[in-house]
CSV table of C-alpha atoms in Angstrom, one decimal:
chain,number,residue,atom,x,y,z
A,9,UNK,CA,25.5,7.3,2.9
A,10,UNK,CA,22.2,7.1,3.9
A,11,UNK,CA,19.2,9.1,2.6
A,12,UNK,CA,16.0,11.0,4.1
A,13,UNK,CA,13.6,11.5,1.5
A,14,UNK,CA,10.3,13.2,1.8
A,15,UNK,CA,7.4,12.5,-0.4
A,16,UNK,CA,4.1,12.7,-1.3
A,17,UNK,CA,3.4,9.6,-2.5
A,18,UNK,CA,1.5,6.6,-0.9
A,19,UNK,CA,2.0,4.4,-3.0
A,20,UNK,CA,5.1,2.3,-1.4
A,21,UNK,CA,3.6,2.3,2.1
A,22,UNK,CA,0.3,1.5,0.9
A,23,UNK,CA,2.3,-2.1,-0.9
A,24,UNK,CA,1.8,-0.6,-4.7
A,25,UNK,CA,4.1,-1.5,-7.7
A,26,UNK,CA,4.9,1.3,-9.6
A,27,UNK,CA,7.6,3.8,-11.1
A,28,UNK,CA,8.6,4.9,-7.5
A,29,UNK,CA,9.2,1.3,-6.2
A,30,UNK,CA,11.5,1.1,-8.9
A,31,UNK,CA,13.1,3.5,-8.5
A,32,UNK,CA,13.7,2.8,-5.3
A,33,UNK,CA,14.3,-0.6,-5.9
A,34,UNK,CA,17.9,0.6,-7.8
A,35,UNK,CA,17.8,3.2,-5.7
A,36,UNK,CA,18.8,1.6,-2.4
A,37,UNK,CA,21.5,-0.1,-4.2
A,38,UNK,CA,24.0,3.4,-4.1
A,39,UNK,CA,22.8,4.2,0.4
A,40,UNK,CA,23.4,2.5,3.0
A,41,UNK,CA,20.3,3.3,4.0
A,42,UNK,CA,17.2,5.4,2.8
A,43,UNK,CA,14.1,6.3,5.7
A,44,UNK,CA,11.1,7.8,3.0
A,45,UNK,CA,8.2,10.3,4.8
A,46,UNK,CA,4.8,10.6,3.1
A,47,UNK,CA,1.3,11.4,4.0
A,48,UNK,CA,-1.2,9.2,6.0
A,49,UNK,CA,-2.0,5.7,4.3
A,50,UNK,CA,-5.8,5.0,5.9
A,51,UNK,CA,-4.7,1.1,4.9
A,52,UNK,CA,-2.2,1.3,7.8
A,53,UNK,CA,0.5,3.7,9.9
A,54,UNK,CA,3.1,0.7,10.3
A,55,UNK,CA,6.7,1.4,9.0
A,56,UNK,CA,7.1,-0.7,5.5
A,57,UNK,CA,10.7,-1.9,5.2
A,58,UNK,CA,12.0,-3.0,1.5
A,59,UNK,CA,15.1,-4.4,0.2
A,60,UNK,CA,16.6,-4.4,3.5
A,61,UNK,CA,17.4,-0.9,3.6
A,62,UNK,CA,14.5,1.5,2.7
A,63,UNK,CA,12.1,2.4,5.8
A,64,UNK,CA,8.9,4.1,4.1
A,65,UNK,CA,7.3,6.0,7.2
A,66,UNK,CA,3.5,7.0,6.9
A,67,UNK,CA,2.1,9.8,8.9
A,68,UNK,CA,-0.5,9.8,11.9
A,69,UNK,CA,-2.2,12.8,10.5
A,70,UNK,CA,-3.6,14.6,7.9
A,71,UNK,CA,-2.1,17.1,5.5
A,72,UNK,CA,-2.8,20.1,7.0
A,73,UNK,CA,0.1,18.6,10.0
A,74,UNK,CA,2.0,17.7,7.0
A,75,UNK,CA,5.3,19.7,7.9
A,76,UNK,CA,5.1,19.5,12.1
A,77,UNK,CA,4.6,15.7,11.4
A,78,UNK,CA,7.6,16.0,8.8
A,79,UNK,CA,9.6,18.0,11.3
A,80,UNK,CA,8.9,15.7,14.0
A,81,UNK,CA,9.6,12.3,12.7
A,82,UNK,CA,12.7,13.8,10.2
A,83,UNK,CA,13.9,14.8,13.9
A,84,UNK,CA,13.9,11.5,15.7
A,85,UNK,CA,14.7,9.7,12.7
A,86,UNK,CA,18.1,11.9,12.2
A,87,UNK,CA,19.0,11.4,15.8
A,88,UNK,CA,18.9,7.8,15.5
A,89,UNK,CA,20.6,7.8,12.0
A,90,UNK,CA,22.1,10.6,11.0
A,91,UNK,CA,21.4,11.0,7.6
A,92,UNK,CA,24.0,12.6,5.2
A,93,UNK,CA,21.4,14.4,2.8
A,94,UNK,CA,17.6,15.2,2.8
A,95,UNK,CA,15.5,15.5,-0.6
A,96,UNK,CA,12.1,16.7,-0.7
A,97,UNK,CA,9.8,16.4,-3.5
A,98,UNK,CA,7.2,19.6,-3.6
A,99,UNK,CA,4.1,20.5,-5.4
A,100,UNK,CA,1.7,23.3,-4.5
A,101,UNK,CA,0.8,23.7,-1.0
A,102,UNK,CA,4.6,22.8,-0.4
A,103,UNK,CA,3.4,21.7,3.0
A,104,UNK,CA,6.3,18.3,2.3
A,105,UNK,CA,8.6,21.6,1.5
A,106,UNK,CA,7.3,23.7,4.1
A,107,UNK,CA,8.0,20.8,6.5
A,108,UNK,CA,11.7,20.4,4.8
A,109,UNK,CA,12.6,23.8,5.4
A,110,UNK,CA,11.9,23.6,9.3
A,111,UNK,CA,13.7,20.4,9.7
A,112,UNK,CA,16.2,21.1,7.8
A,113,UNK,CA,16.6,24.7,10.0
A,114,UNK,CA,16.8,22.0,13.4
A,115,UNK,CA,19.2,19.8,11.2
A,116,UNK,CA,21.5,21.4,9.6
A,117,UNK,CA,21.9,18.7,6.8
A,118,UNK,CA,22.2,19.4,2.5
A,119,UNK,CA,18.5,19.7,1.0
A,120,UNK,CA,17.3,19.5,-2.1
A,121,UNK,CA,14.3,20.6,-3.9
A,122,UNK,CA,12.8,18.4,-6.9
A,123,UNK,CA,9.7,19.8,-8.6
A,124,UNK,CA,8.8,16.9,-11.3
A,125,UNK,CA,5.9,18.8,-12.6
A,126,UNK,CA,4.5,22.4,-12.4
A,127,UNK,CA,0.6,21.5,-11.4
A,128,UNK,CA,-1.0,23.7,-14.2
A,129,UNK,CA,1.8,24.8,-17.0
A,130,UNK,CA,1.4,25.2,-20.0
A,131,UNK,CA,-2.5,24.6,-19.4
A,132,UNK,CA,-4.7,24.4,-16.5
A,133,UNK,CA,-7.2,21.8,-16.9
A,134,UNK,CA,-9.5,22.9,-13.4
A,135,UNK,CA,-9.9,25.7,-11.1
A,136,UNK,CA,-7.3,24.2,-8.3
A,137,UNK,CA,-4.8,23.3,-11.5
A,138,UNK,CA,-5.2,26.9,-12.6
A,139,UNK,CA,-4.9,27.9,-8.6
A,140,UNK,CA,-1.4,25.8,-7.9
A,141,UNK,CA,0.0,27.2,-10.7
A,142,UNK,CA,-0.4,30.7,-8.6
A,143,UNK,CA,1.1,29.5,-5.9
A,144,UNK,CA,4.2,27.8,-7.1
A,145,UNK,CA,5.1,31.1,-10.1
A,146,UNK,CA,4.8,34.0,-7.2
A,147,UNK,CA,5.6,31.9,-3.7
A,148,UNK,CA,8.7,29.3,-5.7
A,149,UNK,CA,11.2,31.6,-5.7
A,150,UNK,CA,11.9,32.5,-2.6
A,151,UNK,CA,10.7,29.0,-1.1
A,152,UNK,CA,14.3,27.5,-3.2
A,153,UNK,CA,16.5,29.7,-1.9
A,154,UNK,CA,15.9,27.8,1.1
A,155,UNK,CA,17.6,24.5,0.3
A,156,UNK,CA,21.1,23.7,-1.6
A,157,UNK,CA,20.3,22.7,-5.4
A,158,UNK,CA,16.7,22.5,-6.8
A,159,UNK,CA,16.7,19.3,-9.6
A,160,UNK,CA,14.2,19.7,-12.2
A,161,UNK,CA,13.7,16.1,-14.5
A,162,UNK,CA,13.2,18.6,-18.1
A,163,UNK,CA,15.0,21.8,-19.2
A,164,UNK,CA,11.0,23.1,-20.0
A,165,UNK,CA,10.4,23.5,-16.2
A,166,UNK,CA,14.1,24.9,-15.7
A,167,UNK,CA,13.5,28.0,-17.7
A,168,UNK,CA,10.2,28.5,-16.1
A,169,UNK,CA,11.5,28.1,-12.5
A,170,UNK,CA,14.6,30.4,-13.8
A,171,UNK,CA,11.9,33.0,-15.1
A,172,UNK,CA,9.7,32.5,-11.7
A,173,UNK,CA,12.9,33.4,-9.9
A,174,UNK,CA,14.6,30.2,-8.6
A,175,UNK,CA,18.3,30.6,-9.6
A,176,UNK,CA,19.5,29.4,-12.3
A,177,UNK,CA,22.6,27.9,-10.9
A,178,UNK,CA,20.5,26.0,-8.7
A,179,UNK,CA,18.9,24.1,-10.9
A,180,UNK,CA,19.9,21.0,-11.9
A,181,UNK,CA,18.1,18.7,-14.7
A,182,UNK,CA,18.4,14.9,-14.1
A,183,UNK,CA,15.6,13.0,-15.3
A,184,UNK,CA,13.2,10.6,-13.7
A,185,UNK,CA,12.7,8.6,-16.6
A,186,UNK,CA,14.1,5.1,-16.3
A,187,UNK,CA,13.3,2.2,-19.0
A,188,UNK,CA,13.1,-1.5,-18.6
A,189,UNK,CA,15.1,-2.7,-21.6
A,190,UNK,CA,14.7,-6.3,-20.8
A,191,UNK,CA,10.6,-6.4,-20.5
A,192,UNK,CA,10.8,-3.3,-23.4
A,193,UNK,CA,12.6,-6.1,-25.6
A,194,UNK,CA,10.6,-8.9,-25.4
A,195,UNK,CA,7.0,-7.3,-25.6
A,196,UNK,CA,8.5,-5.7,-29.0
A,197,UNK,CA,6.4,-5.9,-33.0
A,198,UNK,CA,3.0,-7.0,-30.8
A,199,UNK,CA,0.6,-7.5,-33.4
A,200,UNK,CA,-1.4,-3.7,-34.7
A,201,UNK,CA,-4.6,-4.1,-33.1
A,202,UNK,CA,-5.2,-1.0,-33.1
A,203,UNK,CA,-4.2,2.2,-35.1
A,204,UNK,CA,-4.4,4.7,-31.7
A,205,UNK,CA,-3.1,3.8,-28.4
A,206,UNK,CA,-3.5,5.8,-25.0
A,207,UNK,CA,-2.6,5.2,-21.5
A,208,UNK,CA,-2.8,7.3,-18.7
A,209,UNK,CA,-5.0,7.4,-15.2
A,210,UNK,CA,-8.5,9.3,-16.5
A,211,UNK,CA,-8.5,12.6,-15.7
A,212,UNK,CA,-9.2,15.6,-17.7
A,213,UNK,CA,-5.7,17.0,-17.6
A,214,UNK,CA,-4.3,13.9,-20.0
A,215,UNK,CA,-6.8,15.2,-23.2
A,216,UNK,CA,-8.4,11.5,-24.0
A,217,UNK,CA,-12.0,13.7,-24.0
A,218,UNK,CA,-10.5,15.8,-27.7
A,219,UNK,CA,-8.5,12.4,-28.2
A,220,UNK,CA,-12.1,11.0,-28.4
A,221,UNK,CA,-13.3,13.5,-30.7
A,222,UNK,CA,-10.9,13.2,-33.1
A,223,UNK,CA,-12.4,9.7,-33.8
A,224,UNK,CA,-15.3,11.6,-35.4
A,225,UNK,CA,-13.1,13.5,-37.8
A,226,UNK,CA,-11.0,9.9,-38.8
A,227,UNK,CA,-13.7,7.5,-40.7
A,228,UNK,CA,-13.2,3.6,-39.2
A,229,UNK,CA,-10.4,4.2,-37.5
A,230,UNK,CA,-9.9,2.6,-34.2
A,231,UNK,CA,-8.3,3.3,-30.6
A,232,UNK,CA,-7.2,1.7,-27.5
A,233,UNK,CA,-7.5,3.4,-24.1
A,234,UNK,CA,-4.8,2.2,-21.5
A,235,UNK,CA,-6.4,3.3,-17.3
A,236,UNK,CA,-8.3,4.2,-15.0
A,237,UNK,CA,-9.7,7.3,-13.0
A,238,UNK,CA,-12.2,9.5,-12.4
A,239,UNK,CA,-13.2,10.4,-16.1
A,240,UNK,CA,-13.7,6.8,-17.9
A,241,UNK,CA,-17.7,7.5,-17.2
A,242,UNK,CA,-17.4,10.6,-18.7
A,243,UNK,CA,-15.1,9.5,-21.6
A,244,UNK,CA,-17.4,6.2,-22.1
A,245,UNK,CA,-21.0,8.1,-22.3
A,246,UNK,CA,-19.3,10.9,-24.9
A,247,UNK,CA,-18.0,7.9,-27.8
A,248,UNK,CA,-21.5,6.7,-27.0
A,249,UNK,CA,-23.1,10.1,-28.5
A,250,UNK,CA,-20.1,10.6,-30.9
A,251,UNK,CA,-21.1,6.9,-32.1
A,252,UNK,CA,-17.1,5.8,-31.9
A,253,UNK,CA,-18.2,3.4,-29.3
A,254,UNK,CA,-17.6,0.6,-31.6
A,255,UNK,CA,-13.8,1.6,-32.4
A,256,UNK,CA,-13.0,2.2,-28.9
A,257,UNK,CA,-11.7,-0.2,-26.4
A,258,UNK,CA,-11.3,0.1,-22.7
A,259,UNK,CA,-9.3,-1.8,-21.1
A,260,UNK,CA,-9.1,-0.4,-17.4
A,261,UNK,CA,-5.7,-0.7,-15.6
A,262,UNK,CA,-4.0,-3.9,-16.5
A,263,UNK,CA,-2.3,-6.4,-13.9
A,264,UNK,CA,1.3,-5.3,-14.7
A,265,UNK,CA,3.8,-3.1,-16.4
A,266,UNK,CA,4.5,-6.2,-19.7
A,267,UNK,CA,0.7,-6.2,-20.4
A,268,UNK,CA,0.6,-2.1,-20.5
A,269,UNK,CA,4.2,-2.4,-22.6
A,270,UNK,CA,2.1,-5.2,-24.7
A,271,UNK,CA,-0.4,-3.4,-25.0
A,272,UNK,CA,1.2,0.2,-26.9
A,273,UNK,CA,2.8,-2.1,-29.0
A,274,UNK,CA,-0.1,-3.4,-30.3
A,275,UNK,CA,-0.9,0.1,-31.8
A,276,UNK,CA,0.4,2.1,-34.1
A,277,UNK,CA,0.3,5.1,-33.4
A,278,UNK,CA,0.8,6.1,-29.1
A,279,UNK,CA,-1.1,9.3,-28.2
A,280,UNK,CA,0.2,11.5,-25.2
A,281,UNK,CA,-2.4,14.3,-25.3
A,282,UNK,CA,-1.3,15.9,-21.6
A,283,UNK,CA,-2.7,19.4,-20.9
A,284,UNK,CA,0.5,19.2,-18.7
A,285,UNK,CA,3.2,17.3,-17.3
A,286,UNK,CA,6.3,16.4,-16.3
A,287,UNK,CA,8.2,13.8,-17.5
A,288,UNK,CA,5.6,11.1,-19.2
A,289,UNK,CA,7.2,7.7,-18.4
A,290,UNK,CA,5.2,6.6,-20.4
A,291,UNK,CA,5.4,8.1,-23.4
A,292,UNK,CA,9.0,7.2,-23.6
A,293,UNK,CA,8.2,4.0,-23.3
A,294,UNK,CA,6.1,3.8,-26.4
A,295,UNK,CA,9.1,5.4,-28.5
A,296,UNK,CA,11.5,3.0,-27.2
A,297,UNK,CA,8.6,0.2,-28.3
A,298,UNK,CA,9.1,1.4,-31.5
A,299,UNK,CA,5.5,2.9,-31.3
A,300,UNK,CA,5.6,6.7,-33.2
A,301,UNK,CA,4.1,9.6,-31.0
A,302,UNK,CA,1.5,12.2,-31.3
A,303,UNK,CA,2.4,13.8,-28.4
A,304,UNK,CA,1.6,17.7,-26.8
A,305,UNK,CA,4.6,20.5,-25.9
A,306,UNK,CA,4.9,19.5,-22.3
A,307,UNK,CA,6.8,18.0,-20.2
A,308,UNK,CA,10.1,16.0,-21.2
A,309,UNK,CA,8.6,15.7,-25.3
A,310,UNK,CA,10.0,19.1,-26.7
A,311,UNK,CA,13.3,17.0,-25.4
A,312,UNK,CA,12.8,13.5,-26.8
A,313,UNK,CA,10.7,14.3,-29.7
A,314,UNK,CA,12.3,15.4,-33.1
A,315,UNK,CA,9.2,17.0,-34.7
A,316,UNK,CA,8.7,14.7,-38.1
A,317,UNK,CA,11.3,12.7,-37.7
A,318,UNK,CA,10.9,10.2,-34.2
A,319,UNK,CA,7.4,11.6,-33.1
A,320,UNK,CA,4.8,14.8,-33.8
A,321,UNK,CA,3.3,17.2,-32.2
A,322,UNK,CA,-0.6,18.4,-31.7
A,323,UNK,CA,-2.2,21.8,-30.3
A,324,UNK,CA,-4.3,19.2,-28.2
A,325,UNK,CA,-7.5,19.3,-30.0
A,326,UNK,CA,-9.4,17.1,-32.0
A,327,UNK,CA,-9.2,18.4,-35.5
A,328,UNK,CA,-5.6,19.1,-35.1
A,329,UNK,CA,-5.1,15.0,-33.5
A,330,UNK,CA,-7.6,13.9,-36.5
A,331,UNK,CA,-5.1,16.1,-39.2
A,332,UNK,CA,-2.1,14.6,-38.2
A,333,UNK,CA,-2.7,10.9,-37.1
A,334,UNK,CA,-4.6,10.8,-40.6
A,335,UNK,CA,-1.2,11.5,-42.4
A,336,UNK,CA,0.9,9.8,-40.2
A,337,UNK,CA,-1.7,6.8,-40.8
A,338,UNK,CA,-2.3,7.5,-44.9
A,339,UNK,CA,1.8,6.0,-45.0
A,340,UNK,CA,2.4,3.1,-43.1
A,341,UNK,CA,6.0,2.8,-44.6
A,342,UNK,CA,7.2,6.2,-43.4
A,343,UNK,CA,5.4,5.4,-40.3
A,344,UNK,CA,7.5,2.4,-39.5
A,345,UNK,CA,10.6,4.8,-40.4
A,346,UNK,CA,9.4,7.1,-38.2
A,347,UNK,CA,8.9,4.0,-35.7
A,348,UNK,CA,12.8,3.1,-36.0
A,349,UNK,CA,14.1,6.6,-35.7
A,350,UNK,CA,11.9,6.8,-32.3
A,351,UNK,CA,13.5,3.5,-31.0
A,352,UNK,CA,17.1,5.4,-30.6
A,353,UNK,CA,15.5,6.7,-27.6
A,354,UNK,CA,16.3,3.9,-25.7
A,355,UNK,CA,20.1,4.7,-25.1
A,356,UNK,CA,19.4,7.3,-22.8
A,357,UNK,CA,17.3,6.3,-20.3
A,358,UNK,CA,18.6,2.7,-19.5
A,359,UNK,CA,17.1,2.3,-15.9
A,360,UNK,CA,20.6,1.1,-14.0
A,361,UNK,CA,22.6,4.4,-15.3
A,362,UNK,CA,19.3,6.4,-15.3
A,363,UNK,CA,19.2,6.3,-11.4
A,364,UNK,CA,22.9,6.0,-11.0
A,365,UNK,CA,23.4,9.5,-12.1
A,366,UNK,CA,20.2,10.4,-10.3
A,367,UNK,CA,22.2,8.6,-6.7
A,368,UNK,CA,25.5,10.2,-7.5
A,369,UNK,CA,23.3,13.9,-7.9
A,370,UNK,CA,22.6,13.3,-4.0
A,371,UNK,CA,25.7,12.3,-2.8
A,372,UNK,CA,28.0,15.0,-4.4
A,373,UNK,CA,25.9,17.9,-2.1
A,374,UNK,CA,26.1,15.7,1.4
A,375,UNK,CA,27.9,16.7,4.0
């Protein structure tokens, strides 16, 4: 069976390792051939071949031309290889989905619309996210009718899309969180060097600034920040102005996934303070490592956290983070028990089984 995938993720075309590359490395075992169409990458426009049967095709044009390029390139590939199913990862301004609709009308194969994350939902962190949320709310119902099925990655997104006009029976929840059990086991039980750990791309949406503010209310508590991004300089300046910089360690991007997991394991509490998310994999990895998670109610987190049992919810403000974290850190025995409960998440997201479930879902809708 052959799969045609339309994605906005440039990482494979750029040669970068990450969650998408790990997914494709396992997914390709379930298909004879996978062709992936993605936006332009400055470094190359060459087709990249991975694992012998995955072909990554970056566009030669800018994003405004992406729908027409998807139609042209997709039709060319279909004529050569006769794919059985098409799936598209979509988000505002929906150039992937518009291109997929044009292509579906041309070649006639079943098409799946995948919505991993609703931009700006439940809370927008910028004007552009507010616009993205409004675009989704008023466009997604009609847009989704042109597809044979809709895949979402958690129950919250399903409920929201259904309330915005997507036919409920069309929506399937197929999580995209996959855990590498061997790697997780290899780094468990690191020496606890930090009270709190945070790991993410440093953007406003991730909620690092309120977390830094919470340290003012927690005397002597320490924080490890893993990741980099446009908010790093602002975050470092804020830590200095709040006089907590000696208690905050910024390490940037770590070299390997194993290093990231080891860093998370070196903390007593992992903080996931995002305003909106799909499946924050790093938070699930923290739970699998036995590190309790203090999280906002976004993405998959309401599906996996039982408040006060295997993690704790926060409203994301500095005051609430400080209050919840202080209670947890005041009783390390209870915190360790919460970590043991959190570890039980591992069985739900074993990588091989989870990706097979995704592959079987795609195949079930094929010609």
